[in-house]
Coordinates of C-alpha atoms in Angstrom, one line a residue:
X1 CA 9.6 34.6 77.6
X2 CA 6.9 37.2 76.9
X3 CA 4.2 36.0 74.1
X4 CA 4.7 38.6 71.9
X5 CA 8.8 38.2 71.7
X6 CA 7.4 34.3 70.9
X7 CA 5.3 35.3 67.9
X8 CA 8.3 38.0 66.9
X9 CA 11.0 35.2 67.0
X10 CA 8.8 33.1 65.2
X11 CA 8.2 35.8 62.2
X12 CA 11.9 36.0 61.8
X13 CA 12.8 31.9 61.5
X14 CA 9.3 31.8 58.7
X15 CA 10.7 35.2 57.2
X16 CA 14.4 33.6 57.1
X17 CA 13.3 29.9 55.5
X18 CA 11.4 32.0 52.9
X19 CA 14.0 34.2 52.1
X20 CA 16.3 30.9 52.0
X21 CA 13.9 29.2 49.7
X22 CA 13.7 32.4 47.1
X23 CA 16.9 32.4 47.0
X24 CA 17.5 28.7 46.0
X25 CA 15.1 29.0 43.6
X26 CA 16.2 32.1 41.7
X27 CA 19.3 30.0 41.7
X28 CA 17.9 27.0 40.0
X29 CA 16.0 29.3 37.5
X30 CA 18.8 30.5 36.2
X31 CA 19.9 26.7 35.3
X32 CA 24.1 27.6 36.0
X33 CA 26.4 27.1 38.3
X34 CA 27.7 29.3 41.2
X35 CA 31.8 29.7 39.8
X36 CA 34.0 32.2 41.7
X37 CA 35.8 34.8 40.4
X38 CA 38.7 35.3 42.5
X39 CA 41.9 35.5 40.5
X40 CA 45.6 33.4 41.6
X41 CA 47.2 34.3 44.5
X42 CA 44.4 36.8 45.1
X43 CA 43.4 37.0 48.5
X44 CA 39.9 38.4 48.1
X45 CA 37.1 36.7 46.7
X46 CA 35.5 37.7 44.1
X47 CA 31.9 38.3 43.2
X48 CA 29.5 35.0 42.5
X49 CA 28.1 35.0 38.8
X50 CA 25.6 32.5 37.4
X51 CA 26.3 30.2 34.3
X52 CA 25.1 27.7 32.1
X53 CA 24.0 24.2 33.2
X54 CA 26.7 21.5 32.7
X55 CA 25.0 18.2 30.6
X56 CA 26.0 15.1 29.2
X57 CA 24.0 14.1 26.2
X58 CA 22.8 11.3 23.8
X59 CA 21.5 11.0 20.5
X60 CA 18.2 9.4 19.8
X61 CA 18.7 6.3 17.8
X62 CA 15.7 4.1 16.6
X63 CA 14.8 0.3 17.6
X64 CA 12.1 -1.8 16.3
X65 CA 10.1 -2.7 18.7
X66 CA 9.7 -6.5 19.8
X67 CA 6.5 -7.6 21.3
X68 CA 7.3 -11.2 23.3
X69 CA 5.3 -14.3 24.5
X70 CA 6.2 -16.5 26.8
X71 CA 4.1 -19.4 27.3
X72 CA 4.2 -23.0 29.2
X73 CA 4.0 -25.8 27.3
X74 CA 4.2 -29.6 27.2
X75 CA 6.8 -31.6 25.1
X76 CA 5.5 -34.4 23.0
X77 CA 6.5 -36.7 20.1
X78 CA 4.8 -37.7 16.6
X79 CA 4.4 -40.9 17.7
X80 CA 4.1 -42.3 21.3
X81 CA 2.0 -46.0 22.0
X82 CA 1.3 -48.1 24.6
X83 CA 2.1 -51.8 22.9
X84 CA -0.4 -54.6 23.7
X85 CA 0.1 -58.0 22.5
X86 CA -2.9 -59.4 19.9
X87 CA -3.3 -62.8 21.8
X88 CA -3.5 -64.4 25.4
X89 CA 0.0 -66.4 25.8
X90 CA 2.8 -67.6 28.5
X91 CA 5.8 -64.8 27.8
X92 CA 8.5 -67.0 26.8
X93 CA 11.4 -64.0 26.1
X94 CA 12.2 -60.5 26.5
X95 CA 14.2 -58.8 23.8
X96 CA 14.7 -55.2 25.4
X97 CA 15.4 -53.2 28.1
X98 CA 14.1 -49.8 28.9
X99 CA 15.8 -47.2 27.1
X100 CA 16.6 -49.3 24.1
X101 CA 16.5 -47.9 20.7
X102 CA 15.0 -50.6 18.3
X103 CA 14.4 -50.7 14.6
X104 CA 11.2 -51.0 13.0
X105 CA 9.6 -54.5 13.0
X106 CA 12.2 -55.5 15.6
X107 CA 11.3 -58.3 17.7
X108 CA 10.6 -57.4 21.5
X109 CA 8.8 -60.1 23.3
X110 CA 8.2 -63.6 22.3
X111 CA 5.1 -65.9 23.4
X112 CA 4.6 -69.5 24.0
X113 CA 4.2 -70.5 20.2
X114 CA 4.6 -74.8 19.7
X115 CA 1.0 -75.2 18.8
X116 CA 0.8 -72.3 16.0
X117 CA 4.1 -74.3 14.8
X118 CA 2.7 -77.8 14.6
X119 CA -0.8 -76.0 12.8
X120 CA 1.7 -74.1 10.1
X121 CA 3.4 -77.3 9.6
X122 CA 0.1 -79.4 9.1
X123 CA -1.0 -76.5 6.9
X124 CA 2.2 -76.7 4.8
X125 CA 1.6 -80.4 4.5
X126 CA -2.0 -80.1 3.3
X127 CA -1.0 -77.2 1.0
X128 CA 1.6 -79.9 -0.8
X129 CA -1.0 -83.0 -1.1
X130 CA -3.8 -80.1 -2.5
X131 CA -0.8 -79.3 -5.2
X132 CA -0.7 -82.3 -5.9
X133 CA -4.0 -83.2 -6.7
X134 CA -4.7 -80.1 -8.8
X135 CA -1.7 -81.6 -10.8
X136 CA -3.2 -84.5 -11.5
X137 CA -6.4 -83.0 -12.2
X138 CA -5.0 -81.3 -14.8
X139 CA -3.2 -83.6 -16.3
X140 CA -6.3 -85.4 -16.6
X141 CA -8.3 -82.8 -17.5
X142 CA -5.8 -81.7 -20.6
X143 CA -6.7 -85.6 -21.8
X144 CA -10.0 -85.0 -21.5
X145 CA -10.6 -87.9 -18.4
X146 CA -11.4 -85.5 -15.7
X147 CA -15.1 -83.8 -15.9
X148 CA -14.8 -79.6 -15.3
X149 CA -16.6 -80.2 -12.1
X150 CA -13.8 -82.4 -10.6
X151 CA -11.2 -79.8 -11.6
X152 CA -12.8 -77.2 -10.4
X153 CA -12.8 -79.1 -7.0
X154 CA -9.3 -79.4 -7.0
X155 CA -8.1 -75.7 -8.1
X156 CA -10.8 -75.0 -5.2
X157 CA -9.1 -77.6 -2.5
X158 CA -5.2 -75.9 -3.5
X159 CA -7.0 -72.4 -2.8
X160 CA -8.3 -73.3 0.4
X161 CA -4.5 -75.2 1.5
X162 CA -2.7 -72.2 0.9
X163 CA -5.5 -69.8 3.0
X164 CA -5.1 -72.4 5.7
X165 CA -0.7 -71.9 5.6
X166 CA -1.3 -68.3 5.7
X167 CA -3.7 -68.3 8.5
X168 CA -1.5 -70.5 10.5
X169 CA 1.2 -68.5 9.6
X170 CA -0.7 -65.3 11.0
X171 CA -1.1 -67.1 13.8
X172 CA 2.6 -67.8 14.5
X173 CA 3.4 -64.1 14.0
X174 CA 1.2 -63.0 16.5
X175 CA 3.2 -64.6 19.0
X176 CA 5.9 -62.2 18.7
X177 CA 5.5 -58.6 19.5
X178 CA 7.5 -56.1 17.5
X179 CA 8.4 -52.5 17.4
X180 CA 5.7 -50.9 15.0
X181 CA 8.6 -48.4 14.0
X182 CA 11.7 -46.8 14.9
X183 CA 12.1 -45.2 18.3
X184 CA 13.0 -45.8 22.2
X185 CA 11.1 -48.2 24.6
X186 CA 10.6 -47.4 28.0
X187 CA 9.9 -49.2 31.4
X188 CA 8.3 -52.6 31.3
X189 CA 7.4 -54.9 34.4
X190 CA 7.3 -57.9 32.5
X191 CA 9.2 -61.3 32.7
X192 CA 9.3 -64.7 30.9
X193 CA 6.6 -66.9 32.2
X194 CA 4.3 -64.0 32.5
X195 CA 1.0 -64.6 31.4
X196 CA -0.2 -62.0 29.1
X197 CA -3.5 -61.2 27.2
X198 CA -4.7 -58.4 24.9
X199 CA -4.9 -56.1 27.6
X200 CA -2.1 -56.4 29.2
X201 CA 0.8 -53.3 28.7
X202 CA 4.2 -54.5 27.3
X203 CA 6.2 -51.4 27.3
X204 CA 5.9 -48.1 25.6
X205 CA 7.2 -47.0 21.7
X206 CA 8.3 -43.3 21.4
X207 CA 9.1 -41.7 18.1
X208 CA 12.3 -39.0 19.6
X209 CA 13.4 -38.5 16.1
X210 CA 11.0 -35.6 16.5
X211 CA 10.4 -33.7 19.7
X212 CA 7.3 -31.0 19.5
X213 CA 6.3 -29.1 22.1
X214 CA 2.2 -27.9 22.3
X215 CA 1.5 -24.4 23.9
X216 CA -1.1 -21.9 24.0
X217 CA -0.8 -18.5 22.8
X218 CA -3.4 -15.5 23.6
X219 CA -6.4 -14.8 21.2
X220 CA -4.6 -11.2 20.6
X221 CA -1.7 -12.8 18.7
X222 CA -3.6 -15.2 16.7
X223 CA -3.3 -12.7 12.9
X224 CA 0.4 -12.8 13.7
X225 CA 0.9 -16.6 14.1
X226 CA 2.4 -18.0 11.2
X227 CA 4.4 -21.4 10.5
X228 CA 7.9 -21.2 10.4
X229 CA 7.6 -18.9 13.2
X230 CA 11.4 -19.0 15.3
X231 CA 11.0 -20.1 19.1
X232 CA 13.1 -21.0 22.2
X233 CA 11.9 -23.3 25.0
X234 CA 13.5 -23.9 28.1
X235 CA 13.3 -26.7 29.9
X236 CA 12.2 -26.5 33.8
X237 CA 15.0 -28.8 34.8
X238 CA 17.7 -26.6 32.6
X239 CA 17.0 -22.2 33.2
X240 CA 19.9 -21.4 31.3
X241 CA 19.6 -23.9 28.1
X242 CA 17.6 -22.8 25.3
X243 CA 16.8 -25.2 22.9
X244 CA 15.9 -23.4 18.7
X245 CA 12.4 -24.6 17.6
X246 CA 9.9 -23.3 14.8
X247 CA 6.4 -23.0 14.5
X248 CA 4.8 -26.4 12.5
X249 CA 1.1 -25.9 12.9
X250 CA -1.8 -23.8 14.5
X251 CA -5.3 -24.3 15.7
X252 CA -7.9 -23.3 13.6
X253 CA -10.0 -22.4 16.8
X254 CA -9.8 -20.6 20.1
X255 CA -10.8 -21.7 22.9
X256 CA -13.4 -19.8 24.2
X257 CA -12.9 -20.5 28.2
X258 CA -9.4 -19.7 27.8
X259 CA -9.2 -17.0 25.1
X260 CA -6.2 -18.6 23.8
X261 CA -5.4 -20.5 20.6
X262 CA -3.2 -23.7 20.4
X263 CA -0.2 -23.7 18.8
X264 CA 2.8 -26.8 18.0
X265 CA 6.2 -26.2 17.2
X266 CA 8.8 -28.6 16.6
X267 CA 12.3 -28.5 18.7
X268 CA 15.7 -29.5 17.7
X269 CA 16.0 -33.0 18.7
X270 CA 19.6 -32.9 19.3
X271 CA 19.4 -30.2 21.3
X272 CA 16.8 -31.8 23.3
X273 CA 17.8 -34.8 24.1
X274 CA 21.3 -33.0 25.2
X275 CA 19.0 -31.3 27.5
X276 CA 17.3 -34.0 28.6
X277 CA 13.8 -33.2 27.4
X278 CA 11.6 -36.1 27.5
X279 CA 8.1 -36.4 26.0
X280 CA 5.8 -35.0 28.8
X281 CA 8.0 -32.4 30.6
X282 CA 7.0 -28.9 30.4
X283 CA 9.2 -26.4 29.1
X284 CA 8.5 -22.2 28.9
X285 CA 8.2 -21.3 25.3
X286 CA 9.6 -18.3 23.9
X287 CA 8.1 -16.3 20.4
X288 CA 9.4 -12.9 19.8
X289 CA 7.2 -10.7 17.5
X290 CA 8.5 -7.7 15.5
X291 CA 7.0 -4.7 15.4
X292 CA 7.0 -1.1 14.7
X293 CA 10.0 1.3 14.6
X294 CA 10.8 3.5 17.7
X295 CA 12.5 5.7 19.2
X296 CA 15.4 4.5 21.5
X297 CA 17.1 6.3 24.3
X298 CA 18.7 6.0 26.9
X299 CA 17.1 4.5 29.9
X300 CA 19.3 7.1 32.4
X301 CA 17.0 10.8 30.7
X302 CA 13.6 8.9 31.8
X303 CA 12.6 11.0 34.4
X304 CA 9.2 11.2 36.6
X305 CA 6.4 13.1 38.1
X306 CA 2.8 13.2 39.2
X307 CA 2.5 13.9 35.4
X308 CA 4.0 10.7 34.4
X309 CA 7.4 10.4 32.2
X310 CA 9.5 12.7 30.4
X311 CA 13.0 14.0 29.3
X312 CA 14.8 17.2 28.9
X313 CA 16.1 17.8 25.2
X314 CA 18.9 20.0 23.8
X315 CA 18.8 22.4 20.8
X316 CA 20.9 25.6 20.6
X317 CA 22.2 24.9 23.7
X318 CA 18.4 25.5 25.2
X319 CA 17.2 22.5 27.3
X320 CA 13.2 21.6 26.5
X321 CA 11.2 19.4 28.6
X322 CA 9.3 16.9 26.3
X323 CA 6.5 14.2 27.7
X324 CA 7.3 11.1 26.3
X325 CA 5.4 7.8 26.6
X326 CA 7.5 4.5 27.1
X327 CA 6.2 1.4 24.6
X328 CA 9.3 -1.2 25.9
X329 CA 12.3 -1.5 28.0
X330 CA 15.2 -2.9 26.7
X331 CA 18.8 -3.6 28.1
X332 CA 20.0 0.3 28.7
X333 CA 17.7 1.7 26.7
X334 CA 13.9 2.8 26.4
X335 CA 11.6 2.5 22.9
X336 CA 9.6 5.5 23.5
X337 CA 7.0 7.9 21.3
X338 CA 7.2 11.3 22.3
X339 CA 5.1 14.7 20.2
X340 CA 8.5 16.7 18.7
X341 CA 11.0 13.9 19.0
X342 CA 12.6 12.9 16.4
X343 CA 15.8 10.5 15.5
X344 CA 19.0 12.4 15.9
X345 CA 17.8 15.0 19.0
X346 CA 19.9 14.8 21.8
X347 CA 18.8 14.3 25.1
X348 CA 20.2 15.0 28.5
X349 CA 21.5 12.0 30.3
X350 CA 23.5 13.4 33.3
X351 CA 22.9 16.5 34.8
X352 CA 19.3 16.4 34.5
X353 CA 18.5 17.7 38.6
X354 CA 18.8 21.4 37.8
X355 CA 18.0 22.1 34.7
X356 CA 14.5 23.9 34.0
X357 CA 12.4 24.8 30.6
X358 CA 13.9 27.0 28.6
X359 CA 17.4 27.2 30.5
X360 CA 20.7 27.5 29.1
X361 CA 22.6 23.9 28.7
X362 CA 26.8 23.3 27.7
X363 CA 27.4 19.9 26.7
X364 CA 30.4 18.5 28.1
X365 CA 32.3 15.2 26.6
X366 CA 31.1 15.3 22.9
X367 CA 34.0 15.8 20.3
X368 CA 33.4 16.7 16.7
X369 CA 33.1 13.2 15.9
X370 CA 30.0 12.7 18.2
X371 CA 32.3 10.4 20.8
X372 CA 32.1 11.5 24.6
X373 CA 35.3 12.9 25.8
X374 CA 36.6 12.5 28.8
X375 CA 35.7 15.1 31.0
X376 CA 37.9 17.8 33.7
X377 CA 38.5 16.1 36.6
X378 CA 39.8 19.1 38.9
X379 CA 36.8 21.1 40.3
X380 CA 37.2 24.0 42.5
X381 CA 36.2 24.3 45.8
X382 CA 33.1 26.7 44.6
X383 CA 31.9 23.9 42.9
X384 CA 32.2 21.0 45.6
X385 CA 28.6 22.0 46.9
X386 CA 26.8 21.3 43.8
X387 CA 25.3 18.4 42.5
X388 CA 26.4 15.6 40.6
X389 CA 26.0 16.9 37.2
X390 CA 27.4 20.6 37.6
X391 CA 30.6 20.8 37.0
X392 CA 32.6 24.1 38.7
X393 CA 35.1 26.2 36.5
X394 CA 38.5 26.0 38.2
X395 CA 40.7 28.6 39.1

């Protein structure tokens, strides 16, 4: 083929995609649909006219806007020891078992204890002679036979018996470990003839009446930290348990390699040991924050460009494209702040690929009572072509 019928054939495909593309756009610009006019029965078509844009719309309601924190933390108790026995001794009996939940000043472990025994009982017997002599004394002393000094000797000599019985008697009770208050005991590896001394482990004492859980929380949130504060924490072992808490105390400094301030909450025990927390295990922490009021709409009239985010509005059947910045997603729909939006506009939620500034809009399923109706179903085949959100008079 000839050069020249090359560039001509090329001048008509650019001049026919141009023509194509004019066409579609006046099309769009006039923000209606393409409805036939032919009649019933009628065997001619009749001439294509342009309409208004087909929408369905939403109200904007208003949200308050929740700032969250979610932190990891590490569950603890009140009170959690390591119990060590006061004296070197032969372990004569074990009173618990890992896991047991003793009393206060409950026995636990018993050491060898025969010679603290036969000392109380040589105390007690020197306490009783010492009583006796100071009885004597002072019999003596009321009939003026006994000199002060002597008296004096024997008050002294009772004194010193009864420091002796309680030494001895010290003595005994440090022979038997007890629980130093009320909790659980955990694991222990000893056994009776095991030789124990002062720094020798005997089991562990937790306090679960209380379970508190320590986290840290950035610098930024430290003026709106207060006790009393609600929080959920779920355990690592448990995604789908959430176990209440509140906020019991907080830091009075941040730490300045971290930027973050510690704070403790305490847990529902219950609910905790249901889960089966235990003092140690990390759990994520939850705080929710409330904040300012805000718009809300609904997540489906965000739309996008190079610009950034926006939505088309509705008033007197006019649509109007307003920017609008989003602050928080929620579930199905968006806290946003937007210059000319206010509570109450409506905004376009379906039909939003054809409309343009300034173009004319019909709202389709909203009744009197500001419910969506359902819509026509039967479209003709004029409208088949279009897109989602026109809808096609029928004939």
């Amino acid at each position: 083929m000839p050069l020249w019928k090359q560039i001509l054939l090329c001048l008509v495909v650019v001049l026919l995609a141009a023509g194509g593309w004019y066409f579609y756009q006046q099309r769009d610009s006039s923000g209606g649909a393409l409805v036939g006019a032919g009649g019933q029965g009628g065997g001619g078509g009749g001439q294509p006219r342009f309409g208004p844009t087909f929408v369905v719309t939403d109200a904007v309601t208003s949200d308050v806007e929740k700032d969250q924190v979610r932190s990891v933390g590490t569950v603890k108790v009140p009170r959690s020891i390591n119990l060590y026995p006061q004296v070197s001794a032969v372990v004569t009996e074990v009173l618990f078992k890992a896991g047991d939940k003793v009393a206060k000043d409950q026995p636990l472990v018993r050491l060898d204890d025969q010679d603290q025994r036969v000392a109380l009982d040589l105390a007690n017997v020197a306490l009783k002679d010492a009583k006796s002599a100071l009885d004597r004394a002072q019999k003596l002393a009321d009939s003026r036979n006994l000199s002060v000094s002597a008296l004096e000797d024997a008050q002294s000599g009772y004194r010193k018996a009864q420091i002796a019985v309680l030494g001895a008697q010290i003595a005994l009770d440090r022979r038997t470990i007890s629980a130093p208050f009320e909790g659980v005991v955990g694991l222990s590896n000893l056994s009776e003839g095991d030789f124990v001394t002062s720094s020798t482990v005997v089991t562990t004492v937790d306090d679960v009446s209380t379970m508190l859980v320590s986290f840290p929380v950035p610098e930024r949130y430290s003026g709106r930290l207060a006790e009393g504060l609600a929080v959920k924490a779920t355990p690592a072992s448990q995604a789908n348990t959430s176990i209440a808490g509140k906020v019991t105390s907080i830091d009075t400094r941040v730490d300045p390699a971290a930027r973050t301030l510690k704070v403790e909450a305490s847990l529902d025990a219950a609910a905790a040991a249901a889960a089966g927390v235990k003092p140690g295990m990390s759990v994520v922490v939850t705080l929710d924050f409330e904040g300012e009021k805000r718009l809300a709409i609904s997540a489906l009239s965000i739309q996008w460009d190079r610009n950034g985010s926006y939505i088309w509005t509705v008033k007197d059947d006019v649509a109007k494209r307003v920017p609008v910045n989003v602050l928080e997603r929620q579930s199905g729909q968006v806290l946003v702040a937007g210059e000319g939006l206010s509570e109450g506009d409506r905004v376009v939620v379906e039909g939003l690929q054809r409309l343009r500034d300034g173009a004319k809009v019909t709202e389709l399923g909203i009744d009197p009572g500001g419910n969506r109706a359902a819509a026509g179903a039967d479209k003709s085949e004029s409208g088949a072509g279009n897109a989602p959100a026109t809808v096609a008079k029928g004939g």
